[in-house]
CSV table of C-alpha atoms in Angstrom, one decimal:
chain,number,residue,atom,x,y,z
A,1,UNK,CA,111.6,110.4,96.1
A,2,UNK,CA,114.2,113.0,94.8
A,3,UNK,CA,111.9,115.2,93.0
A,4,UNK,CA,111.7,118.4,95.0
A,5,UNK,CA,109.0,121.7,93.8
A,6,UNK,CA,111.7,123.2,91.4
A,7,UNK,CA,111.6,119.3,89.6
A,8,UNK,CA,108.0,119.1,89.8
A,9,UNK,CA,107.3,122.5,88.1
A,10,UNK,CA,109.7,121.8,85.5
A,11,UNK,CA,107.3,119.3,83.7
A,12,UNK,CA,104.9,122.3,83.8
A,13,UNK,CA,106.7,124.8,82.2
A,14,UNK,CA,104.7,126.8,78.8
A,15,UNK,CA,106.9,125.3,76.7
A,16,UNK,CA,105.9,121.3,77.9
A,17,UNK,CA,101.8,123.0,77.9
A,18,UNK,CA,102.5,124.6,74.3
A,19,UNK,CA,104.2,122.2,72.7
A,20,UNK,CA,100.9,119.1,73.0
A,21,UNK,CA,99.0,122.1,71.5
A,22,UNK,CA,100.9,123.6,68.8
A,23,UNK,CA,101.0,119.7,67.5
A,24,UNK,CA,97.7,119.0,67.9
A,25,UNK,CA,95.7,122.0,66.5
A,26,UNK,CA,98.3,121.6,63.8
A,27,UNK,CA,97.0,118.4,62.7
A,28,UNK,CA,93.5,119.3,63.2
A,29,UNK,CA,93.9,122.6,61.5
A,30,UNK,CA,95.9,120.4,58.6
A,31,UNK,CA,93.0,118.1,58.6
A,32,UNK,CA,90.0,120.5,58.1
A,33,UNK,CA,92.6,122.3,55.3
A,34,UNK,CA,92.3,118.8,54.0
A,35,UNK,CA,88.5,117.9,53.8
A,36,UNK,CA,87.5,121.9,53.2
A,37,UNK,CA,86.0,121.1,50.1
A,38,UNK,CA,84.0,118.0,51.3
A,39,UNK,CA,83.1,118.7,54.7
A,40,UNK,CA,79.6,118.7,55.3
A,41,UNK,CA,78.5,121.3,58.7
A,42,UNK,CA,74.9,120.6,58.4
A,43,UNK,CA,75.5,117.7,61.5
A,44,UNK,CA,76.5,121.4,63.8
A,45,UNK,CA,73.2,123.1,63.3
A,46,UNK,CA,70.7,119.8,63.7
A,47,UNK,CA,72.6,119.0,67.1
A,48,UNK,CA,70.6,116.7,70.2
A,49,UNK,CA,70.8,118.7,73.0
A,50,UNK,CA,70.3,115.7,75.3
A,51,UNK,CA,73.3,114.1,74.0
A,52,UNK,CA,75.1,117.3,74.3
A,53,UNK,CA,74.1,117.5,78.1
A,54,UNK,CA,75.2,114.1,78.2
A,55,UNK,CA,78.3,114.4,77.1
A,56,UNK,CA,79.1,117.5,79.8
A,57,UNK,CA,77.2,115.1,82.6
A,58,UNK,CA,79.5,111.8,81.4
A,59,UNK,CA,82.5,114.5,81.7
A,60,UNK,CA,81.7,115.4,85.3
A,61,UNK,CA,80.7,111.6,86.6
A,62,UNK,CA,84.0,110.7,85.1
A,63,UNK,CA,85.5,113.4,87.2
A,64,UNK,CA,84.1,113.3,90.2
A,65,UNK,CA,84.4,108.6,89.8
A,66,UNK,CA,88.0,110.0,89.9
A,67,UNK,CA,88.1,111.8,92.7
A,68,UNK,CA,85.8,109.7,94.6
A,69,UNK,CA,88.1,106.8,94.0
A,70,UNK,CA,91.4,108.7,95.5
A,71,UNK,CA,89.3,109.8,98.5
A,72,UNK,CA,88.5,106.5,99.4
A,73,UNK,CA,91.8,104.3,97.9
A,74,UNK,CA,93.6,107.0,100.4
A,75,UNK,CA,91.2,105.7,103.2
A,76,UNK,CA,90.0,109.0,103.7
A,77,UNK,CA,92.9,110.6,104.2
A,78,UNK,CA,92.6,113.4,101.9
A,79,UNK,CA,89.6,115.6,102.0
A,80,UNK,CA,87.0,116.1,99.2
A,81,UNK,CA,89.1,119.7,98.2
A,82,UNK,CA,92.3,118.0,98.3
A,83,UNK,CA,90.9,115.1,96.4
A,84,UNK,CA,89.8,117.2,93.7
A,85,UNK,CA,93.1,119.2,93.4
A,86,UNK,CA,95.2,115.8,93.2
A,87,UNK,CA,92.5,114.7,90.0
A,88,UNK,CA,93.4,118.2,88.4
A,89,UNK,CA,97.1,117.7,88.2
A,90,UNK,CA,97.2,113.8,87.9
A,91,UNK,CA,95.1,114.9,84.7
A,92,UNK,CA,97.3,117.9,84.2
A,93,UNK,CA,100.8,115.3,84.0
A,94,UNK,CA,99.0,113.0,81.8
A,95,UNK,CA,98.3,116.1,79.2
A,96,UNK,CA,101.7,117.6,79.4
A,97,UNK,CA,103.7,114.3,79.3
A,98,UNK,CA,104.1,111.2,76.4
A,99,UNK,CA,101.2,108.5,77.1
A,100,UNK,CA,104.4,106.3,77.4
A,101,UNK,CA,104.9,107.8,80.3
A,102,UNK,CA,101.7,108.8,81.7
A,103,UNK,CA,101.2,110.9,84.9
A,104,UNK,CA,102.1,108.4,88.0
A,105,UNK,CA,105.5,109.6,89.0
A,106,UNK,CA,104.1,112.7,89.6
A,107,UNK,CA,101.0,111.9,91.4
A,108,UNK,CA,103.0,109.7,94.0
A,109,UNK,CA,104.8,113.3,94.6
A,110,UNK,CA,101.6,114.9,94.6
A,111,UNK,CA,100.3,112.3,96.6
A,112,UNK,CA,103.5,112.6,99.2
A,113,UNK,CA,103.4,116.1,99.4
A,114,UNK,CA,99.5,116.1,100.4
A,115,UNK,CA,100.8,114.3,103.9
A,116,UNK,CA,101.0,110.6,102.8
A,117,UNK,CA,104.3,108.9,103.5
A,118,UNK,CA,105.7,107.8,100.2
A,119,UNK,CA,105.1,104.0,101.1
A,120,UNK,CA,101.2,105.0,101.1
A,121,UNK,CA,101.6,107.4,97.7
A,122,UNK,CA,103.2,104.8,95.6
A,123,UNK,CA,100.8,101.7,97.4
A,124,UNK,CA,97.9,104.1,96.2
A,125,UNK,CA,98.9,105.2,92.5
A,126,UNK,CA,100.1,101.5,92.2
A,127,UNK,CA,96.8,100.3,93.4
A,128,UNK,CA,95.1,102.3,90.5
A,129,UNK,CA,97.3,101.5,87.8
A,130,UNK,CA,96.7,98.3,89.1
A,131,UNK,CA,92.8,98.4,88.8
A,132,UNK,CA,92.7,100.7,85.6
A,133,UNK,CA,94.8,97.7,84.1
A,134,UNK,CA,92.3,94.8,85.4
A,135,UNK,CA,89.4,96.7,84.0
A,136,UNK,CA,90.8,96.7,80.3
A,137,UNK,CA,91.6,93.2,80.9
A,138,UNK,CA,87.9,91.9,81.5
A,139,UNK,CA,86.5,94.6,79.6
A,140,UNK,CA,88.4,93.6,76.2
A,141,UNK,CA,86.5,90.0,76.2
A,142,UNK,CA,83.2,91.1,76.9
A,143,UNK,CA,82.7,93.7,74.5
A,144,UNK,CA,84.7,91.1,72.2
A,145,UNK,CA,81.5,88.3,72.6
A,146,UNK,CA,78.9,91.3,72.6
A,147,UNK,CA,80.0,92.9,68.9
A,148,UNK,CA,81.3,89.3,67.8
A,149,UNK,CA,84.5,90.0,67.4
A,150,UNK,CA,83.9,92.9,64.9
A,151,UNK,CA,86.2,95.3,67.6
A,152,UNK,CA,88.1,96.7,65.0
A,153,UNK,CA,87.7,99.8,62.0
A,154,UNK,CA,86.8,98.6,58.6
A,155,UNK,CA,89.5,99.3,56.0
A,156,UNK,CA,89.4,98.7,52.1
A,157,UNK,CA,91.2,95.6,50.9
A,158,UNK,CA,94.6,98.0,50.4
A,159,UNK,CA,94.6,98.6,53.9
A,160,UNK,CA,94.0,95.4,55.0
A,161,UNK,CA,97.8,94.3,56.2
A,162,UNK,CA,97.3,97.4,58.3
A,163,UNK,CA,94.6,95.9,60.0
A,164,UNK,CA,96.1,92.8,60.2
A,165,UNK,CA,99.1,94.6,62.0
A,166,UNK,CA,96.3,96.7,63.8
A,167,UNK,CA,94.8,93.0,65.2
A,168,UNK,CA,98.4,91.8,66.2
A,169,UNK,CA,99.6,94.9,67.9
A,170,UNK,CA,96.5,95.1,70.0
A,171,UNK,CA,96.5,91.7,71.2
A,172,UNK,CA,100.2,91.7,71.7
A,173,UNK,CA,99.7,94.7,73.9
A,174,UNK,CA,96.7,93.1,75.8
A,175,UNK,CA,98.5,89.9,76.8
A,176,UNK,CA,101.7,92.7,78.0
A,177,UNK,CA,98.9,94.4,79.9
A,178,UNK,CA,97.5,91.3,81.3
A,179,UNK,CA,100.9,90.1,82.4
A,180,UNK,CA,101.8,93.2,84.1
A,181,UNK,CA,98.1,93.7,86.2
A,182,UNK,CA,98.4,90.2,87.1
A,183,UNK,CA,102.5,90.8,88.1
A,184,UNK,CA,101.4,94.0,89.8
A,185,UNK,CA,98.5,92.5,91.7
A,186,UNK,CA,100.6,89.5,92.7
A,187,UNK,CA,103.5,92.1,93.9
A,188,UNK,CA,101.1,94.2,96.0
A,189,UNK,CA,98.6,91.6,97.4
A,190,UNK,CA,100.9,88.3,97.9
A,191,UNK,CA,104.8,88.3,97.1
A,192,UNK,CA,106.2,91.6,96.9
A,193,UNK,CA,109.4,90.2,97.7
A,194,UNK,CA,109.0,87.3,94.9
A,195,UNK,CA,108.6,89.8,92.3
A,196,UNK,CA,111.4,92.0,93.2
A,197,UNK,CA,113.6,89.1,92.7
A,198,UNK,CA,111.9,88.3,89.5
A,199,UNK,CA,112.7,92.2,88.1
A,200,UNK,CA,116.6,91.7,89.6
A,201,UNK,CA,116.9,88.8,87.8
A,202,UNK,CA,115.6,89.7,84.7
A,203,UNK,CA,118.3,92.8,84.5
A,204,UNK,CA,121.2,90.4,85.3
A,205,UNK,CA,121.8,89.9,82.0
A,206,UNK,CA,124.5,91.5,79.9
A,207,UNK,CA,122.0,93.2,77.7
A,208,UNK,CA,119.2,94.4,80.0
A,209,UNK,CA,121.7,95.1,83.0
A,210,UNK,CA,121.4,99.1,82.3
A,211,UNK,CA,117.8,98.9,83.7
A,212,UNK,CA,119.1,96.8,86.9
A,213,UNK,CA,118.5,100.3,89.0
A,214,UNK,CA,115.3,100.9,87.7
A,215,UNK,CA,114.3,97.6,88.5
A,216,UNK,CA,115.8,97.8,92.0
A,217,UNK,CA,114.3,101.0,92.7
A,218,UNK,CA,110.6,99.8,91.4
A,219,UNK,CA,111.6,96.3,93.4
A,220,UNK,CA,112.1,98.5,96.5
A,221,UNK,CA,109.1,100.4,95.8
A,222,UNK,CA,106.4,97.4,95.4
A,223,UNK,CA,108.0,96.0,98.7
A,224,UNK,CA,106.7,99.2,100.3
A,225,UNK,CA,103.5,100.1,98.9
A,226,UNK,CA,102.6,96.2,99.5
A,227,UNK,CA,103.0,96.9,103.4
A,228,UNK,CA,101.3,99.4,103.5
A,229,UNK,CA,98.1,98.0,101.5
A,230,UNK,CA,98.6,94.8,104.5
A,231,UNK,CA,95.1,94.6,106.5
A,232,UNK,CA,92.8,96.3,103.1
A,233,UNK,CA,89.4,95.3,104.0
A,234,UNK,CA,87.0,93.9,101.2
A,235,UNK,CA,84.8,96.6,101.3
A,236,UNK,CA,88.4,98.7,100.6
A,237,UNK,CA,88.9,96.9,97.3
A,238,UNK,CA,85.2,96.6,96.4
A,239,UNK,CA,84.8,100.3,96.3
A,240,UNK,CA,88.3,101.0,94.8
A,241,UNK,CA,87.0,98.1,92.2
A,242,UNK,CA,82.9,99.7,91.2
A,243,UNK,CA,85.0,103.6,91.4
A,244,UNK,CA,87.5,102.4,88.8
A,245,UNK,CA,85.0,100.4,86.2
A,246,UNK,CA,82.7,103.4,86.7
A,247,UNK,CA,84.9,105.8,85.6
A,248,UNK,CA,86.3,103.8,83.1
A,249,UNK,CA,83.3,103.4,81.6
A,250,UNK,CA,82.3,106.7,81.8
A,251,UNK,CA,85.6,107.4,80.4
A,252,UNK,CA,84.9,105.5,77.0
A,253,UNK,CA,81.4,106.6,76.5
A,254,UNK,CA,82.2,110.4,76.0
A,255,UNK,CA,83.1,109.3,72.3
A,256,UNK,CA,79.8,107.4,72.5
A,257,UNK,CA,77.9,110.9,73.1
A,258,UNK,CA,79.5,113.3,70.6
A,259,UNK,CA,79.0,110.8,67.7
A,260,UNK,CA,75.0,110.5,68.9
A,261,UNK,CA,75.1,114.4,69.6
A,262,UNK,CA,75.8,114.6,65.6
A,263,UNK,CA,74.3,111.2,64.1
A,264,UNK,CA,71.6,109.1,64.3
A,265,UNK,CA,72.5,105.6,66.1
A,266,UNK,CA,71.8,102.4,67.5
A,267,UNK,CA,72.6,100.6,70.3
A,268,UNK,CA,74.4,97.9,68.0
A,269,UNK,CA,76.4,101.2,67.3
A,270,UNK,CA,76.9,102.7,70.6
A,271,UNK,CA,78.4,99.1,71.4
A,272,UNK,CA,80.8,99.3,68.8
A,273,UNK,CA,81.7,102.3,69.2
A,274,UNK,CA,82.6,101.6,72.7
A,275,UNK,CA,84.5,98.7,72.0
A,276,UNK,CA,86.4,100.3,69.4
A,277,UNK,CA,87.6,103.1,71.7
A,278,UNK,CA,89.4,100.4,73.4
A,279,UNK,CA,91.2,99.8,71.0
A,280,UNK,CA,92.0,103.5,70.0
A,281,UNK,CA,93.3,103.7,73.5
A,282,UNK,CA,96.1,101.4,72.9
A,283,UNK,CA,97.1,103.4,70.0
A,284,UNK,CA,97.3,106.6,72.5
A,285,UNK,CA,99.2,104.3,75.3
A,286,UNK,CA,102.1,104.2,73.0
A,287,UNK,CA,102.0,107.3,71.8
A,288,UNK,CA,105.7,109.7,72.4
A,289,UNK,CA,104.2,112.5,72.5
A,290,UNK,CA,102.8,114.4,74.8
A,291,UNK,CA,99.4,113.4,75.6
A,292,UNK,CA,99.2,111.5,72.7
A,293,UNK,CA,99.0,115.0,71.0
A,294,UNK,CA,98.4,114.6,66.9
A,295,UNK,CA,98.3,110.9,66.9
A,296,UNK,CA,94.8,110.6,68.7
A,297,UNK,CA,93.6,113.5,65.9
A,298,UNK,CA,95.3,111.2,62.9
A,299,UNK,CA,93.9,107.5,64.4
A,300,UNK,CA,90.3,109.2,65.3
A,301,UNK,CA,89.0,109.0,61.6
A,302,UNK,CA,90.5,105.4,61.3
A,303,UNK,CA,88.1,104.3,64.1
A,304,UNK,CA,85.1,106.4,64.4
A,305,UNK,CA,85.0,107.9,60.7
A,306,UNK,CA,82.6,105.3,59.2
A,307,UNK,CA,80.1,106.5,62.0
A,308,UNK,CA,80.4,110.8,61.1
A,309,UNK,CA,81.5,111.0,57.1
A,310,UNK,CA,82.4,114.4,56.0
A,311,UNK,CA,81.7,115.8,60.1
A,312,UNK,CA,84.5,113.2,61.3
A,313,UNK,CA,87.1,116.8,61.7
A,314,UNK,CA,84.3,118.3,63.1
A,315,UNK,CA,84.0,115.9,66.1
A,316,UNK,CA,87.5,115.4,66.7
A,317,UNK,CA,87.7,119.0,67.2
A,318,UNK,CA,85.2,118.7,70.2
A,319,UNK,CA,86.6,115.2,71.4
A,320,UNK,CA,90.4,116.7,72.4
A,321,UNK,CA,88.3,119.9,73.4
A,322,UNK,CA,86.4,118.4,76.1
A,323,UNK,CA,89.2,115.4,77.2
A,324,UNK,CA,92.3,117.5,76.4
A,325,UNK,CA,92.5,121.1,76.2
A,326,UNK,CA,89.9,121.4,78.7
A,327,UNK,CA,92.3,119.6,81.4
A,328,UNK,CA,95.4,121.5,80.0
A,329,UNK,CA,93.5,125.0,81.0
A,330,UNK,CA,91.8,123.2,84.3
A,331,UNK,CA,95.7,122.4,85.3
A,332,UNK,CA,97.4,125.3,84.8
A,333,UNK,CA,94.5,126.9,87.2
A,334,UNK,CA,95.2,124.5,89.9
A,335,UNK,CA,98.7,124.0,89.6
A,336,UNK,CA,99.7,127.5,91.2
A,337,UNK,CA,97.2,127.2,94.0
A,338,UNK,CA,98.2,124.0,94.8
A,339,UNK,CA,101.9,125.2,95.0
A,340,UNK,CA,100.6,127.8,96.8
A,341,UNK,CA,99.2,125.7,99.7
A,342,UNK,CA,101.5,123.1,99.9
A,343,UNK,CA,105.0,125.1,99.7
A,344,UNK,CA,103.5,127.9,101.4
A,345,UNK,CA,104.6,130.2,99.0
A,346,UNK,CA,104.8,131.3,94.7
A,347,UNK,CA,107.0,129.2,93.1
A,348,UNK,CA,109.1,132.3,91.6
A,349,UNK,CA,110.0,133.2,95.4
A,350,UNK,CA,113.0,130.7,95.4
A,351,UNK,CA,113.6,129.4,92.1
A,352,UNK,CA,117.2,128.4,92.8
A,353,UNK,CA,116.2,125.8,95.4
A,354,UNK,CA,117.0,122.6,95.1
């Protein structure tokens, strides 16, 4: 992998970490400019305490699912501290770069430069995309049956072509999903080498031959991470499998505590909720900026709105606070330190390396 400290640094520079919040508080600070007159506060000063607490506890399960997961998908290999540093900034590149994009690149370089051979970092961070992927996939139809179908925000009859295109975009992207997890798990488990050809082939055409190194390179790189993944024991995968749906889960329900914190629901709600959040998330996959910055604050209201009223700013507020900004300032704490234990030294001492 050619990306060396000086590259890795560079997609945490102030400007990358400013940027994500300068467009986010914008909208928010728009949006309670907005709904001044209407807002209602009274929700803030009748809060649950136990859905407070629960919403701090669901953070930290989700966190430590995470790092649990990576200590034991690495077969041990990195130690509970290290473990918890490579969480931090795999959250930290998630934050600072377009959902597009995501944080993967940089993890296998985090990953790499924590001892692994780079075979064994991409096997590992293609073994989790792989897993994260598979859980959406089953998730999607269960929570379909439970809420009968009734997975997506109510609109007024105006708006209904925008659910429509709400309904087709999200099952387009599911069945994309779908076809890559199964691709993926194909690749790493059976036929690396089968799939590889599949990606060359599919770039020998006129029009898609600009991605033909791209696809060799990813080709190249499922070919090693599936020789390295050779002899996984079923105990391996069934731990990697419970780490990921718990976290996953955990993942969703934070949404599912704030609104309770604030509201009074049911579990017909909290199901709903829940399911809905799935479908927020694909919004936020495709989003170009940087951690999905202002697009999650404009789609929240769409989803979760009908559950909050005149508190819906309010909540979204709290919601980036505690899974956005929270991991921006948690980064930039463990970024340096890590840089400082791996390289040895500060990251100003030699900025003209290459």
């Amino acid at each position: 992998m050619d990306l060396n400290r000086k590259k890795l640094l560079s997609y945490f520079t102030p400007q990358r970490i400013l940027i994500p919040v300068v467009i986010g508080l914008s909208v928010i600070g728009y949006m309670f400019y907005r709904d001044s007159a209407q807002m209602d506060l009274t929700p803030l000063y009748n809060a649950k305490p136990f859905w407070l607490f629960m919403t701090f506890l669901v953070l930290v399960v989700r966190d430590f699912g995470y790092i649990y997961r990576i200590r034991y998908v690495t077969e041990k290999f990195l130690s509970w501290r290290k473990s918890v540093d490579v969480i931090m900034l795999w959250e930290f590149a998630s934050c600072v770069m377009p959902s597009v994009v995501g944080g993967s690149t940089v993890a296998a370089f985090i990953l790499n430069k924590e001892g692994l051979s780079l075979g064994k970092s991409l096997a590992y961070v293609m073994v989790t995309a792989m897993l994260d992927n598979l859980y959406f996939i089953v998730a999607v139809p269960l929570v379909f049956l439970i809420t009968a179908g009734d997975i997506f925000p109510q609109v007024s009859a105006m708006e209904f072509s925008v659910t429509q295109s709400l309904e087709i975009a999200f099952v387009i992207s599911y069945l994309l999903i779908a076809f890559y997890a199964f691709l993926m798990a194909y690749g790493l488990l059976i036929n690396p080498k089968a799939v590889k050809r599949l990606f060359l082939r599919a770039t020998s055409f006129k029009w898609t031959r600009r991605w033909r190194p791209g696809a060799y390179k990813h080709g190249n790189e499922l070919v090693w991470a599936s020789q390295h993944l050779k002899g996984s024991t079923f105990s391996y995968w069934m731990n990697a499998a419970l780490s990921t749906a718990f976290v996953w889960t955990a993942r969703y329900f934070v949404i599912n505590c704030l609104i309770a914190a604030f509201t009074d629901i049911g579990f017909h709600d909290h199901v709903l909720i829940f399911s809905r959040n799935m479908v927020y998330k694909i919004v936020l996959l495709v989003a170009v900026t940087p951690g999905g910055a202002g697009i999650a604050e404009v789609a929240f209201p769409t989803f979760f709105g009908q559950f909050l009223g005149r508190f819906t700013t309010v909540i979204v507020l709290l919601y980036r606070v505690v899974t956005y900004y929270l991991y921006l300032i948690l980064g930039s704490f463990f970024l340096p330190r890590w840089v400082l234990r791996v390289f040895g030294e500060h990251p100003q001492d030699d900025e003209d390396d290459v």
